[in-house]
GROMACS .gro file of C-alpha atoms in nm:
model
  459
    1UNK     CA    1   0.000   0.000   0.000
    2UNK     CA    2   0.104   0.361  -0.044
    3UNK     CA    3   0.221   0.534   0.271
    4UNK     CA    4   0.032   0.841   0.393
    5UNK     CA    5   0.313   1.069   0.273
    6UNK     CA    6   0.317   0.907  -0.068
    7UNK     CA    7  -0.062   0.931  -0.095
    8UNK     CA    8  -0.052   1.308  -0.047
    9UNK     CA    9   0.186   1.351  -0.339
   10UNK     CA   10   0.034   1.105  -0.588
   11UNK     CA   11  -0.295   1.112  -0.777
   12UNK     CA   12  -0.562   0.892  -0.624
   13UNK     CA   13  -0.636   0.547  -0.764
   14UNK     CA   14  -0.981   0.667  -0.873
   15UNK     CA   15  -0.824   0.968  -1.045
   16UNK     CA   16  -0.574   0.753  -1.236
   17UNK     CA   17  -0.850   0.520  -1.353
   18UNK     CA   18  -1.088   0.805  -1.428
   19UNK     CA   19  -0.845   0.984  -1.655
   20UNK     CA   20  -0.760   0.659  -1.832
   21UNK     CA   21  -1.126   0.571  -1.893
   22UNK     CA   22  -1.232   0.905  -2.040
   23UNK     CA   23  -0.912   1.020  -2.212
   24UNK     CA   24  -0.767   0.705  -2.371
   25UNK     CA   25  -0.823   0.722  -2.749
   26UNK     CA   26  -1.004   0.446  -2.930
   27UNK     CA   27  -0.720   0.450  -3.184
   28UNK     CA   28  -0.482   0.340  -2.908
   29UNK     CA   29  -0.677   0.023  -2.827
   30UNK     CA   30  -0.528  -0.285  -2.997
   31UNK     CA   31  -0.738  -0.430  -3.278
   32UNK     CA   32  -0.731  -0.769  -3.110
   33UNK     CA   33  -0.876  -0.616  -2.792
   34UNK     CA   34  -1.163  -0.465  -2.990
   35UNK     CA   35  -1.220  -0.799  -3.159
   36UNK     CA   36  -1.233  -0.971  -2.820
   37UNK     CA   37  -1.488  -0.710  -2.715
   38UNK     CA   38  -1.701  -0.816  -3.012
   39UNK     CA   39  -1.665  -1.177  -2.896
   40UNK     CA   40  -1.762  -1.070  -2.544
   41UNK     CA   41  -2.079  -0.912  -2.680
   42UNK     CA   42  -2.167  -1.233  -2.863
   43UNK     CA   43  -2.094  -1.442  -2.553
   44UNK     CA   44  -2.285  -1.213  -2.314
   45UNK     CA   45  -2.591  -1.197  -2.538
   46UNK     CA   46  -2.589  -1.573  -2.598
   47UNK     CA   47  -2.573  -1.641  -2.227
   48UNK     CA   48  -2.856  -1.393  -2.166
   49UNK     CA   49  -3.072  -1.576  -2.419
   50UNK     CA   50  -3.036  -1.893  -2.214
   51UNK     CA   51  -3.077  -1.712  -1.883
   52UNK     CA   52  -3.374  -1.498  -1.985
   53UNK     CA   53  -3.617  -1.786  -1.929
   54UNK     CA   54  -3.495  -1.875  -1.580
   55UNK     CA   55  -3.698  -1.777  -1.269
   56UNK     CA   56  -3.440  -1.534  -1.131
   57UNK     CA   57  -3.433  -1.341  -1.456
   58UNK     CA   58  -3.812  -1.335  -1.480
   59UNK     CA   59  -3.852  -1.201  -1.125
   60UNK     CA   60  -3.613  -0.907  -1.164
   61UNK     CA   61  -3.753  -0.828  -1.508
   62UNK     CA   62  -4.104  -0.814  -1.362
   63UNK     CA   63  -3.987  -0.581  -1.084
   64UNK     CA   64  -3.823  -0.339  -1.325
   65UNK     CA   65  -4.112  -0.345  -1.573
   66UNK     CA   66  -4.356  -0.274  -1.289
   67UNK     CA   67  -4.137   0.016  -1.173
   68UNK     CA   68  -4.129   0.152  -1.528
   69UNK     CA   69  -3.973   0.484  -1.624
   70UNK     CA   70  -3.821   0.642  -1.933
   71UNK     CA   71  -3.793   0.411  -2.231
   72UNK     CA   72  -3.421   0.437  -2.296
   73UNK     CA   73  -3.264   0.092  -2.338
   74UNK     CA   74  -3.376  -0.246  -2.467
   75UNK     CA   75  -3.451  -0.546  -2.247
   76UNK     CA   76  -3.297  -0.835  -2.438
   77UNK     CA   77  -3.530  -1.122  -2.527
   78UNK     CA   78  -3.792  -0.979  -2.295
   79UNK     CA   79  -4.090  -0.865  -2.501
   80UNK     CA   80  -4.090  -0.575  -2.254
   81UNK     CA   81  -3.975  -0.299  -2.486
   82UNK     CA   82  -3.743  -0.048  -2.323
   83UNK     CA   83  -3.671   0.060  -1.967
   84UNK     CA   84  -3.448   0.322  -1.805
   85UNK     CA   85  -3.081   0.263  -1.878
   86UNK     CA   86  -2.990   0.139  -1.530
   87UNK     CA   87  -3.287  -0.098  -1.513
   88UNK     CA   88  -3.212  -0.246  -1.854
   89UNK     CA   89  -2.848  -0.302  -1.767
   90UNK     CA   90  -2.947  -0.472  -1.442
   91UNK     CA   91  -3.196  -0.708  -1.609
   92UNK     CA   92  -2.964  -0.795  -1.898
   93UNK     CA   93  -2.656  -0.854  -1.683
   94UNK     CA   94  -2.855  -1.075  -1.446
   95UNK     CA   95  -2.996  -1.279  -1.735
   96UNK     CA   96  -2.650  -1.334  -1.879
   97UNK     CA   97  -2.507  -1.450  -1.549
   98UNK     CA   98  -2.808  -1.668  -1.464
   99UNK     CA   99  -2.721  -1.936  -1.718
  100UNK     CA  100  -2.367  -1.976  -1.579
  101UNK     CA  101  -2.235  -1.923  -1.931
  102UNK     CA  102  -2.080  -1.576  -1.923
  103UNK     CA  103  -1.714  -1.471  -1.924
  104UNK     CA  104  -1.447  -1.468  -1.652
  105UNK     CA  105  -1.122  -1.302  -1.564
  106UNK     CA  106  -0.942  -1.634  -1.528
  107UNK     CA  107  -0.724  -1.513  -1.243
  108UNK     CA  108  -1.013  -1.474  -1.002
  109UNK     CA  109  -1.339  -1.560  -1.185
  110UNK     CA  110  -1.475  -1.206  -1.199
  111UNK     CA  111  -1.744  -1.169  -1.467
  112UNK     CA  112  -1.653  -0.813  -1.560
  113UNK     CA  113  -1.726  -0.864  -1.929
  114UNK     CA  114  -2.091  -0.928  -1.840
  115UNK     CA  115  -2.133  -0.594  -1.666
  116UNK     CA  116  -1.921  -0.409  -1.923
  117UNK     CA  117  -2.131  -0.539  -2.214
  118UNK     CA  118  -2.472  -0.503  -2.049
  119UNK     CA  119  -2.391  -0.150  -1.936
  120UNK     CA  120  -2.227  -0.042  -2.263
  121UNK     CA  121  -2.524  -0.150  -2.474
  122UNK     CA  122  -2.772   0.011  -2.235
  123UNK     CA  123  -2.581   0.340  -2.204
  124UNK     CA  124  -2.488   0.338  -2.571
  125UNK     CA  125  -2.849   0.297  -2.675
  126UNK     CA  126  -2.949   0.593  -2.460
  127UNK     CA  127  -2.701   0.824  -2.633
  128UNK     CA  128  -2.710   0.670  -2.982
  129UNK     CA  129  -2.349   0.550  -2.975
  130UNK     CA  130  -2.174   0.379  -3.264
  131UNK     CA  131  -2.044   0.023  -3.257
  132UNK     CA  132  -1.687   0.148  -3.219
  133UNK     CA  133  -1.792   0.363  -2.922
  134UNK     CA  134  -1.952   0.061  -2.756
  135UNK     CA  135  -1.649  -0.161  -2.808
  136UNK     CA  136  -1.413   0.102  -2.668
  137UNK     CA  137  -1.630   0.129  -2.358
  138UNK     CA  138  -1.633  -0.249  -2.316
  139UNK     CA  139  -1.254  -0.274  -2.341
  140UNK     CA  140  -1.188   0.018  -2.107
  141UNK     CA  141  -1.446  -0.109  -1.859
  142UNK     CA  142  -1.280  -0.448  -1.866
  143UNK     CA  143  -0.941  -0.286  -1.808
  144UNK     CA  144  -1.057  -0.069  -1.517
  145UNK     CA  145  -1.193  -0.372  -1.333
  146UNK     CA  146  -0.890  -0.581  -1.428
  147UNK     CA  147  -0.644  -0.329  -1.286
  148UNK     CA  148  -0.838  -0.316  -0.961
  149UNK     CA  149  -0.813  -0.697  -0.949
  150UNK     CA  150  -0.438  -0.670  -1.006
  151UNK     CA  151  -0.397  -0.417  -0.726
  152UNK     CA  152  -0.600  -0.636  -0.490
  153UNK     CA  153  -0.384  -0.936  -0.585
  154UNK     CA  154  -0.711  -1.127  -0.626
  155UNK     CA  155  -0.736  -1.161  -0.247
  156UNK     CA  156  -1.103  -1.074  -0.201
  157UNK     CA  157  -1.224  -1.435  -0.211
  158UNK     CA  158  -1.021  -1.523   0.097
  159UNK     CA  159  -1.226  -1.261   0.282
  160UNK     CA  160  -1.553  -1.414   0.163
  161UNK     CA  161  -1.649  -1.166  -0.108
  162UNK     CA  162  -1.787  -1.235  -0.453
  163UNK     CA  163  -1.630  -1.105  -0.775
  164UNK     CA  164  -1.915  -0.859  -0.826
  165UNK     CA  165  -1.726  -0.619  -0.599
  166UNK     CA  166  -1.476  -0.585  -0.885
  167UNK     CA  167  -1.714  -0.628  -1.180
  168UNK     CA  168  -1.910  -0.318  -1.074
  169UNK     CA  169  -1.618  -0.098  -1.182
  170UNK     CA  170  -1.649  -0.229  -1.537
  171UNK     CA  171  -2.002  -0.093  -1.540
  172UNK     CA  172  -1.891   0.241  -1.395
  173UNK     CA  173  -1.613   0.284  -1.650
  174UNK     CA  174  -1.822   0.179  -1.951
  175UNK     CA  175  -2.107   0.414  -1.857
  176UNK     CA  176  -1.871   0.703  -1.781
  177UNK     CA  177  -1.705   0.664  -2.120
  178UNK     CA  178  -2.030   0.657  -2.316
  179UNK     CA  179  -2.207   0.930  -2.119
  180UNK     CA  180  -1.898   1.148  -2.165
  181UNK     CA  181  -1.824   1.228  -1.803
  182UNK     CA  182  -1.522   1.442  -1.729
  183UNK     CA  183  -1.221   1.282  -1.563
  184UNK     CA  184  -1.316   1.446  -1.234
  185UNK     CA  185  -1.673   1.318  -1.253
  186UNK     CA  186  -1.548   0.969  -1.335
  187UNK     CA  187  -1.313   0.981  -1.038
  188UNK     CA  188  -1.609   1.041  -0.807
  189UNK     CA  189  -1.820   0.776  -0.982
  190UNK     CA  190  -1.544   0.521  -0.917
  191UNK     CA  191  -1.525   0.626  -0.551
  192UNK     CA  192  -1.904   0.603  -0.516
  193UNK     CA  193  -1.895   0.254  -0.664
  194UNK     CA  194  -1.621   0.152  -0.421
  195UNK     CA  195  -1.836   0.246  -0.124
  196UNK     CA  196  -2.162   0.102  -0.264
  197UNK     CA  197  -2.099  -0.253  -0.385
  198UNK     CA  198  -2.097  -0.575  -0.184
  199UNK     CA  199  -2.163  -0.946  -0.229
  200UNK     CA  200  -2.093  -1.268  -0.042
  201UNK     CA  201  -1.910  -1.544  -0.229
  202UNK     CA  202  -2.051  -1.832  -0.025
  203UNK     CA  203  -2.410  -1.729  -0.094
  204UNK     CA  204  -2.339  -1.692  -0.466
  205UNK     CA  205  -2.191  -2.042  -0.478
  206UNK     CA  206  -2.505  -2.202  -0.342
  207UNK     CA  207  -2.802  -1.997  -0.460
  208UNK     CA  208  -2.956  -1.755  -0.708
  209UNK     CA  209  -2.759  -1.477  -0.539
  210UNK     CA  210  -2.493  -1.543  -0.804
  211UNK     CA  211  -2.683  -1.371  -1.081
  212UNK     CA  212  -2.842  -1.120  -0.842
  213UNK     CA  213  -2.487  -0.998  -0.780
  214UNK     CA  214  -2.433  -0.945  -1.154
  215UNK     CA  215  -2.744  -0.731  -1.181
  216UNK     CA  216  -2.646  -0.529  -0.877
  217UNK     CA  217  -2.296  -0.470  -1.014
  218UNK     CA  218  -2.434  -0.322  -1.337
  219UNK     CA  219  -2.692  -0.118  -1.148
  220UNK     CA  220  -2.442   0.009  -0.893
  221UNK     CA  221  -2.198   0.126  -1.159
  222UNK     CA  222  -2.458   0.318  -1.359
  223UNK     CA  223  -2.614   0.477  -1.052
  224UNK     CA  224  -2.272   0.602  -0.940
  225UNK     CA  225  -2.221   0.758  -1.285
  226UNK     CA  226  -2.566   0.917  -1.280
  227UNK     CA  227  -2.494   1.071  -0.941
  228UNK     CA  228  -2.147   1.192  -1.035
  229UNK     CA  229  -2.261   1.357  -1.357
  230UNK     CA  230  -2.499   1.569  -1.148
  231UNK     CA  231  -2.222   1.678  -0.915
  232UNK     CA  232  -2.234   1.416  -0.640
  233UNK     CA  233  -1.888   1.364  -0.492
  234UNK     CA  234  -1.710   1.116  -0.267
  235UNK     CA  235  -1.362   1.098  -0.117
  236UNK     CA  236  -1.152   1.028  -0.423
  237UNK     CA  237  -0.915   0.813  -0.216
  238UNK     CA  238  -1.197   0.572  -0.134
  239UNK     CA  239  -1.002   0.278  -0.270
  240UNK     CA  240  -0.661   0.324  -0.105
  241UNK     CA  241  -0.740   0.520   0.212
  242UNK     CA  242  -0.701   0.341   0.549
  243UNK     CA  243  -1.019   0.141   0.600
  244UNK     CA  244  -1.115   0.197   0.236
  245UNK     CA  245  -1.204  -0.043  -0.042
  246UNK     CA  246  -0.866  -0.218  -0.064
  247UNK     CA  247  -0.843  -0.263   0.313
  248UNK     CA  248  -1.200  -0.386   0.344
  249UNK     CA  249  -1.207  -0.626   0.050
  250UNK     CA  250  -0.846  -0.711  -0.034
  251UNK     CA  251  -0.536  -0.861   0.120
  252UNK     CA  252  -0.207  -0.670   0.106
  253UNK     CA  253  -0.335  -0.466  -0.186
  254UNK     CA  254  -0.079  -0.276  -0.392
  255UNK     CA  255  -0.257   0.044  -0.495
  256UNK     CA  256   0.051   0.163  -0.686
  257UNK     CA  257  -0.010  -0.124  -0.930
  258UNK     CA  258  -0.310   0.063  -1.072
  259UNK     CA  259  -0.093   0.301  -1.269
  260UNK     CA  260   0.145   0.039  -1.404
  261UNK     CA  261   0.099  -0.053  -1.767
  262UNK     CA  262  -0.235   0.127  -1.810
  263UNK     CA  263  -0.286   0.135  -2.184
  264UNK     CA  264   0.023  -0.078  -2.244
  265UNK     CA  265  -0.064  -0.426  -2.117
  266UNK     CA  266  -0.422  -0.535  -2.165
  267UNK     CA  267  -0.609  -0.765  -1.927
  268UNK     CA  268  -0.857  -0.851  -2.198
  269UNK     CA  269  -0.573  -0.997  -2.406
  270UNK     CA  270  -0.414  -1.188  -2.118
  271UNK     CA  271  -0.678  -1.289  -1.866
  272UNK     CA  272  -1.013  -1.303  -2.047
  273UNK     CA  273  -1.188  -1.636  -2.062
  274UNK     CA  274  -1.502  -1.685  -2.272
  275UNK     CA  275  -1.705  -1.985  -2.163
  276UNK     CA  276  -1.743  -2.243  -2.436
  277UNK     CA  277  -1.920  -2.482  -2.200
  278UNK     CA  278  -2.154  -2.399  -1.909
  279UNK     CA  279  -2.068  -2.374  -1.540
  280UNK     CA  280  -1.802  -2.223  -1.318
  281UNK     CA  281  -1.487  -2.136  -1.509
  282UNK     CA  282  -1.251  -2.293  -1.248
  283UNK     CA  283  -1.394  -2.631  -1.348
  284UNK     CA  284  -1.372  -2.608  -1.727
  285UNK     CA  285  -1.012  -2.726  -1.742
  286UNK     CA  286  -1.110  -3.010  -1.506
  287UNK     CA  287  -1.364  -3.138  -1.757
  288UNK     CA  288  -1.120  -3.100  -2.047
  289UNK     CA  289  -0.841  -3.281  -1.865
  290UNK     CA  290  -1.077  -3.558  -1.752
  291UNK     CA  291  -1.202  -3.608  -2.106
  292UNK     CA  292  -0.848  -3.614  -2.246
  293UNK     CA  293  -0.734  -3.871  -1.991
  294UNK     CA  294  -1.043  -4.085  -2.055
  295UNK     CA  295  -0.984  -4.077  -2.429
  296UNK     CA  296  -0.615  -4.162  -2.388
  297UNK     CA  297  -0.696  -4.467  -2.177
  298UNK     CA  298  -1.017  -4.568  -2.356
  299UNK     CA  299  -1.159  -4.562  -2.006
  300UNK     CA  300  -1.467  -4.765  -1.918
  301UNK     CA  301  -1.644  -4.577  -1.634
  302UNK     CA  302  -1.748  -4.908  -1.477
  303UNK     CA  303  -1.384  -4.986  -1.391
  304UNK     CA  304  -1.278  -4.647  -1.254
  305UNK     CA  305  -1.138  -4.667  -0.902
  306UNK     CA  306  -1.078  -4.294  -0.839
  307UNK     CA  307  -1.049  -3.960  -1.017
  308UNK     CA  308  -0.803  -3.706  -0.876
  309UNK     CA  309  -0.820  -3.331  -0.940
  310UNK     CA  310  -0.511  -3.120  -0.878
  311UNK     CA  311  -0.512  -2.747  -0.945
  312UNK     CA  312  -0.354  -2.434  -0.799
  313UNK     CA  313  -0.568  -2.165  -0.648
  314UNK     CA  314  -0.909  -2.330  -0.627
  315UNK     CA  315  -0.880  -2.595  -0.354
  316UNK     CA  316  -1.165  -2.441  -0.157
  317UNK     CA  317  -1.386  -2.332  -0.446
  318UNK     CA  318  -1.737  -2.472  -0.377
  319UNK     CA  319  -1.691  -2.833  -0.495
  320UNK     CA  320  -2.048  -2.953  -0.438
  321UNK     CA  321  -2.018  -3.332  -0.432
  322UNK     CA  322  -2.359  -3.443  -0.561
  323UNK     CA  323  -2.528  -3.156  -0.748
  324UNK     CA  324  -2.896  -3.180  -0.832
  325UNK     CA  325  -2.955  -2.854  -1.019
  326UNK     CA  326  -2.784  -2.593  -1.237
  327UNK     CA  327  -2.644  -2.400  -0.938
  328UNK     CA  328  -2.488  -2.709  -0.787
  329UNK     CA  329  -2.354  -2.832  -1.122
  330UNK     CA  330  -2.199  -2.495  -1.202
  331UNK     CA  331  -1.993  -2.503  -0.883
  332UNK     CA  332  -1.902  -2.872  -0.870
  333UNK     CA  333  -1.552  -2.975  -0.975
  334UNK     CA  334  -1.667  -3.330  -0.899
  335UNK     CA  335  -1.939  -3.313  -1.164
  336UNK     CA  336  -1.707  -3.174  -1.429
  337UNK     CA  337  -1.452  -3.449  -1.366
  338UNK     CA  338  -1.711  -3.727  -1.357
  339UNK     CA  339  -1.887  -3.601  -1.671
  340UNK     CA  340  -1.558  -3.564  -1.857
  341UNK     CA  341  -1.468  -3.923  -1.778
  342UNK     CA  342  -1.814  -4.065  -1.847
  343UNK     CA  343  -1.879  -3.885  -2.176
  344UNK     CA  344  -1.522  -3.803  -2.288
  345UNK     CA  345  -1.647  -3.449  -2.351
  346UNK     CA  346  -1.832  -3.166  -2.181
  347UNK     CA  347  -2.085  -2.963  -2.380
  348UNK     CA  348  -2.380  -2.727  -2.337
  349UNK     CA  349  -2.603  -3.031  -2.284
  350UNK     CA  350  -2.435  -3.096  -1.949
  351UNK     CA  351  -2.633  -2.807  -1.799
  352UNK     CA  352  -2.955  -3.004  -1.853
  353UNK     CA  353  -3.143  -3.195  -1.583
  354UNK     CA  354  -3.092  -3.515  -1.781
  355UNK     CA  355  -2.713  -3.486  -1.766
  356UNK     CA  356  -2.701  -3.360  -1.408
  357UNK     CA  357  -2.893  -3.673  -1.301
  358UNK     CA  358  -2.728  -3.910  -1.551
  359UNK     CA  359  -2.671  -4.243  -1.367
  360UNK     CA  360  -2.326  -4.305  -1.515
  361UNK     CA  361  -2.202  -3.960  -1.414
  362UNK     CA  362  -2.358  -3.990  -1.069
  363UNK     CA  363  -2.196  -4.330  -1.024
  364UNK     CA  364  -1.856  -4.159  -1.060
  365UNK     CA  365  -1.920  -3.859  -0.835
  366UNK     CA  366  -1.825  -4.039  -0.515
  367UNK     CA  367  -1.494  -4.144  -0.669
  368UNK     CA  368  -1.371  -3.789  -0.738
  369UNK     CA  369  -1.111  -3.645  -0.500
  370UNK     CA  370  -0.951  -3.301  -0.481
  371UNK     CA  371  -0.584  -3.362  -0.402
  372UNK     CA  372  -0.289  -3.130  -0.339
  373UNK     CA  373  -0.207  -2.863  -0.595
  374UNK     CA  374   0.062  -2.902  -0.862
  375UNK     CA  375   0.417  -2.804  -0.771
  376UNK     CA  376   0.565  -2.754  -1.120
  377UNK     CA  377   0.502  -2.506  -1.404
  378UNK     CA  378   0.277  -2.301  -1.179
  379UNK     CA  379   0.326  -1.991  -1.393
  380UNK     CA  380   0.155  -2.170  -1.682
  381UNK     CA  381  -0.172  -2.236  -1.496
  382UNK     CA  382  -0.461  -1.998  -1.561
  383UNK     CA  383  -0.765  -2.170  -1.408
  384UNK     CA  384  -0.598  -2.491  -1.524
  385UNK     CA  385  -0.608  -2.841  -1.379
  386UNK     CA  386  -0.447  -3.185  -1.372
  387UNK     CA  387  -0.676  -3.488  -1.367
  388UNK     CA  388  -0.564  -3.846  -1.303
  389UNK     CA  389  -0.796  -4.143  -1.356
  390UNK     CA  390  -0.709  -4.451  -1.147
  391UNK     CA  391  -0.842  -4.782  -1.278
  392UNK     CA  392  -0.934  -5.090  -1.077
  393UNK     CA  393  -0.653  -5.291  -1.242
  394UNK     CA  394  -0.387  -5.044  -1.125
  395UNK     CA  395  -0.347  -4.847  -1.447
  396UNK     CA  396  -0.373  -4.467  -1.436
  397UNK     CA  397  -0.408  -4.193  -1.696
  398UNK     CA  398  -0.320  -3.826  -1.645
  399UNK     CA  399  -0.391  -3.515  -1.849
  400UNK     CA  400  -0.300  -3.151  -1.784
  401UNK     CA  401  -0.486  -2.847  -1.916
  402UNK     CA  402  -0.309  -2.523  -1.825
  403UNK     CA  403  -0.595  -2.294  -1.932
  404UNK     CA  404  -0.946  -2.383  -2.051
  405UNK     CA  405  -1.048  -2.355  -2.412
  406UNK     CA  406  -1.167  -2.000  -2.479
  407UNK     CA  407  -0.881  -1.839  -2.285
  408UNK     CA  408  -0.740  -1.524  -2.445
  409UNK     CA  409  -0.391  -1.629  -2.344
  410UNK     CA  410  -0.421  -1.917  -2.591
  411UNK     CA  411  -0.625  -1.729  -2.849
  412UNK     CA  412  -1.003  -1.735  -2.891
  413UNK     CA  413  -1.148  -1.856  -3.221
  414UNK     CA  414  -1.454  -1.695  -3.373
  415UNK     CA  415  -1.591  -2.032  -3.478
  416UNK     CA  416  -1.611  -2.137  -3.113
  417UNK     CA  417  -1.790  -1.817  -3.011
  418UNK     CA  418  -2.027  -1.849  -3.307
  419UNK     CA  419  -2.110  -2.206  -3.210
  420UNK     CA  420  -2.198  -2.087  -2.859
  421UNK     CA  421  -2.421  -1.815  -3.003
  422UNK     CA  422  -2.596  -2.059  -3.235
  423UNK     CA  423  -2.657  -2.308  -2.954
  424UNK     CA  424  -2.781  -2.066  -2.687
  425UNK     CA  425  -2.969  -1.787  -2.865
  426UNK     CA  426  -3.248  -2.019  -2.991
  427UNK     CA  427  -3.336  -2.070  -2.621
  428UNK     CA  428  -3.496  -1.726  -2.645
  429UNK     CA  429  -3.717  -1.844  -2.931
  430UNK     CA  430  -3.507  -1.678  -3.198
  431UNK     CA  431  -3.525  -1.810  -3.555
  432UNK     CA  432  -3.215  -1.929  -3.741
  433UNK     CA  433  -3.236  -1.618  -3.961
  434UNK     CA  434  -3.243  -1.390  -3.656
  435UNK     CA  435  -2.948  -1.576  -3.504
  436UNK     CA  436  -2.740  -1.529  -3.816
  437UNK     CA  437  -2.836  -1.162  -3.847
  438UNK     CA  438  -2.720  -1.101  -3.491
  439UNK     CA  439  -2.390  -1.273  -3.551
  440UNK     CA  440  -2.330  -1.073  -3.868
  441UNK     CA  441  -2.386  -0.742  -3.688
  442UNK     CA  442  -2.166  -0.839  -3.392
  443UNK     CA  443  -1.878  -0.960  -3.609
  444UNK     CA  444  -1.882  -0.626  -3.791
  445UNK     CA  445  -1.974  -0.409  -3.496
  446UNK     CA  446  -1.679  -0.176  -3.540
  447UNK     CA  447  -1.846  -0.056  -3.859
  448UNK     CA  448  -2.196  -0.019  -3.708
  449UNK     CA  449  -2.314   0.341  -3.725
  450UNK     CA  450  -2.558   0.293  -3.439
  451UNK     CA  451  -2.597   0.047  -3.153
  452UNK     CA  452  -2.960   0.007  -3.262
  453UNK     CA  453  -2.840  -0.215  -3.546
  454UNK     CA  454  -2.780  -0.476  -3.275
  455UNK     CA  455  -3.032  -0.392  -3.002
  456UNK     CA  456  -3.312  -0.388  -3.258
  457UNK     CA  457  -3.251  -0.759  -3.310
  458UNK     CA  458  -3.265  -0.840  -2.936
  459UNK     CA  459  -3.618  -0.725  -2.855
   0.00000   0.00000   0.00000
């Protein structure tokens, strides 16, 4: 942390981030980062299509429709027309998170792309922004949240907090960029967000609070921006001050890290993970490694003695042993390992009741063990895992996946993102022609003259 004397002489963390968010030119953002933002839009919308029909999404949508207000921004897949910007962002972010199919910062499983995209489309629609404007806001929102994660050294989970406490800043930054706040106004919006957001990790791991957190993060960020643009202020050192955000939520936070590499190294290019299968991102590499080991050994599930999972950083992450619903499945490393061994793959169908209760998979669940973490090549692991299958005859098969498929560090392929979109968007009763039209707009969003070219397809 900065000392008191240093803090008096340096710009605040919120000020550094605020100036970056509003002043950084779109021309300075790498093309690949803007392309990943397009992929994030496709992923977020696809996940929302699947989540829009779930009870949690329906409840919050009903609340916001009943509350009403100015018709500013589209509710995706809702047949509810438009709502105020903040309400639309809340509903859309919650729907995307509800299906457990949105993105993650693979260092700490923060879904900041969800809030960045939901907020950027809602705010952008209010002001008539172009596709390029939206993508810039998504990238810079992602970076603002990512740099806060870096400064916190990803320690918030050890204190019991959910990643929404970081994701909210992606909403703040995206809205500030699109609503054209000044750097000073953005500084105060960031400080207001720091003192407004909360969320318990344990509750999110076991209940519908998971997606409620996503909606609150989007709402919190926009409300802070709306207050700041009208002149509301907060202590601009809210993040680094004694007893402030970093002290409350983090562990040995390094606030000086905020200013390092801003606009030079990009979190979206290094730490982004787009889900190409459903469920908690810490478990995706588990399923991949289990499937690879099962294929290598031509494993018959009937003769499996034990399945060992070894991974750095996620020894205490949920690990529901015998899940019976989507929430339990999404947070169960045991399920991902058992399904990978039983089916030699893990796909979108594994989020279904039929797969969650599949007798072959359930027969393996009690044989899965979480063992000690790896001790070699630790720098290569990014939500990665090692899985070893032990057979009754003494044979064993091991596979290592350092980062799950869909990780930016390994490169994300458009064909994988398009497949996700084509699988999930029909859940919202969209025709094949509508699906393809949406994909075409998203893949060329940098050329879109107005955000309405996309939002008009999501009503």
